[in-house]
Amino acid sequence: ELKVEQNPLFLSMQEGKNYTIYCNYSTTSDRLYWYRQDPGKSLESLFVLLSNGAVKQEGRLMASLDTKARLSTLHITAAVHDLSATYFCAVDDNITGANSKLTFGKGITLSVRP
Amino acid sequence: DTAVSQTPKYLVTQMGNDKSIKCEQNLGHDTMYWYKQDSKKFLKIMFSYNNKELIINETVPNRFSPKSPDKAHLNLHINSLELGDSAVYFCASSPRLAGASDTQYFGPGTRLTVL
């Protein structure tokens, strides 16, 4: 059974500093997704990483995927308050089939303080 | 324009009742999903449908029955509600094109509270 682990589960960040959060998973997959969830809201797609070495950037966030290490990182540059949210990674473990099946990590809650 | 919509947004009901949650997507996607998010924010897939056909049925009690009248709609009916069913239920859809990113787009969620 695929396991997806995120750490840390909670991170207090200081405005203006850089941070990295991690997502690792237990079986072979080359499809990994990052989502953001604000309190009481839905999940918003941030990044789709589809191959080993994939790197995507959007604003202050940069995500990368190392399928050999079964690890994805989300790097935050110069944290700002607007980035406070819960970030989920999800891995597709049904890539050979006709349909997608995402297994989510437990999420990392980021809180940016002044 | 709402891409994936769910009704109702909030549902408060007594134990033992039967209730339904509706989901509609206007993205033209072929695949739809139901997820349960518990009080610790853990998200787990319950069901997926591809073009009205059940594809994924995780270990979910038989009291939960999905129904897809067409590929734009996926409803969730729950019989004999229990306290442990209290959660936020998210509907999602994805295009499921071969070789594509297959991003899942989530609805706003339905917060179910069983008293």
mmCIF file of N, CA and C in Angstrom, chain A residues 18 20 26 28 36 49 58 70 83 85 97 112:
data_model
loop_
_atom_site.group_PDB
_atom_site.id
_atom_site.type_symbol
_atom_site.label_atom_id
_atom_site.label_comp_id
_atom_site.label_asym_id
_atom_site.label_seq_id
_atom_site.Cartn_x
_atom_site.Cartn_y
_atom_site.Cartn_z
ATOM 1 N N ASN A 18 13.625 31.816 4.074
ATOM 2 C CA ASN A 18 13.427 30.697 3.137
ATOM 3 C C ASN A 18 13.227 29.397 3.900
ATOM 4 N N THR A 20 12.078 24.937 3.374
ATOM 5 C CA THR A 20 11.809 23.792 2.498
ATOM 6 C C THR A 20 10.982 22.772 3.258
ATOM 7 N N SER A 26 6.272 5.834 -0.721
ATOM 8 C CA SER A 26 6.855 4.500 -0.516
ATOM 9 C C SER A 26 6.943 3.614 -1.757
ATOM 10 N N THR A 28 6.945 3.169 -6.312
ATOM 11 C CA THR A 28 7.342 3.836 -7.554
ATOM 12 C C THR A 28 6.189 4.630 -8.139
ATOM 13 N N ARG A 36 -2.876 23.282 -2.220
ATOM 14 C CA ARG A 36 -2.957 24.208 -1.087
ATOM 15 C C ARG A 36 -4.392 24.228 -0.594
ATOM 16 N N LEU A 49 3.929 17.422 -11.028
ATOM 17 C CA LEU A 49 5.288 16.992 -11.354
ATOM 18 C C LEU A 49 5.188 15.604 -11.954
ATOM 19 N N GLU A 58 6.278 28.845 -9.150
ATOM 20 C CA GLU A 58 5.179 29.800 -9.253
ATOM 21 C C GLU A 58 5.344 30.796 -8.112
ATOM 22 N N ARG A 70 12.233 9.025 -4.308
ATOM 23 C CA ARG A 70 10.797 9.057 -3.933
ATOM 24 C C ARG A 70 10.547 10.234 -3.011
ATOM 25 N N LEU A 83 1.148 33.133 2.291
ATOM 26 C CA LEU A 83 1.465 31.723 2.081
ATOM 27 C C LEU A 83 0.978 30.834 3.224
ATOM 28 N N ALA A 85 -1.117 28.492 5.046
ATOM 29 C CA ALA A 85 -2.153 27.555 4.576
ATOM 30 C C ALA A 85 -1.654 26.150 4.892
ATOM 31 N N GLY A 97 -2.867 2.109 -14.863
ATOM 32 C CA GLY A 97 -4.269 1.814 -15.145
ATOM 33 C C GLY A 97 -4.919 2.929 -15.927
ATOM 34 N N VAL A 112 2.961 31.926 8.754
ATOM 35 C CA VAL A 112 3.997 32.943 8.595
ATOM 36 C C VAL A 112 3.764 34.053 9.603
#
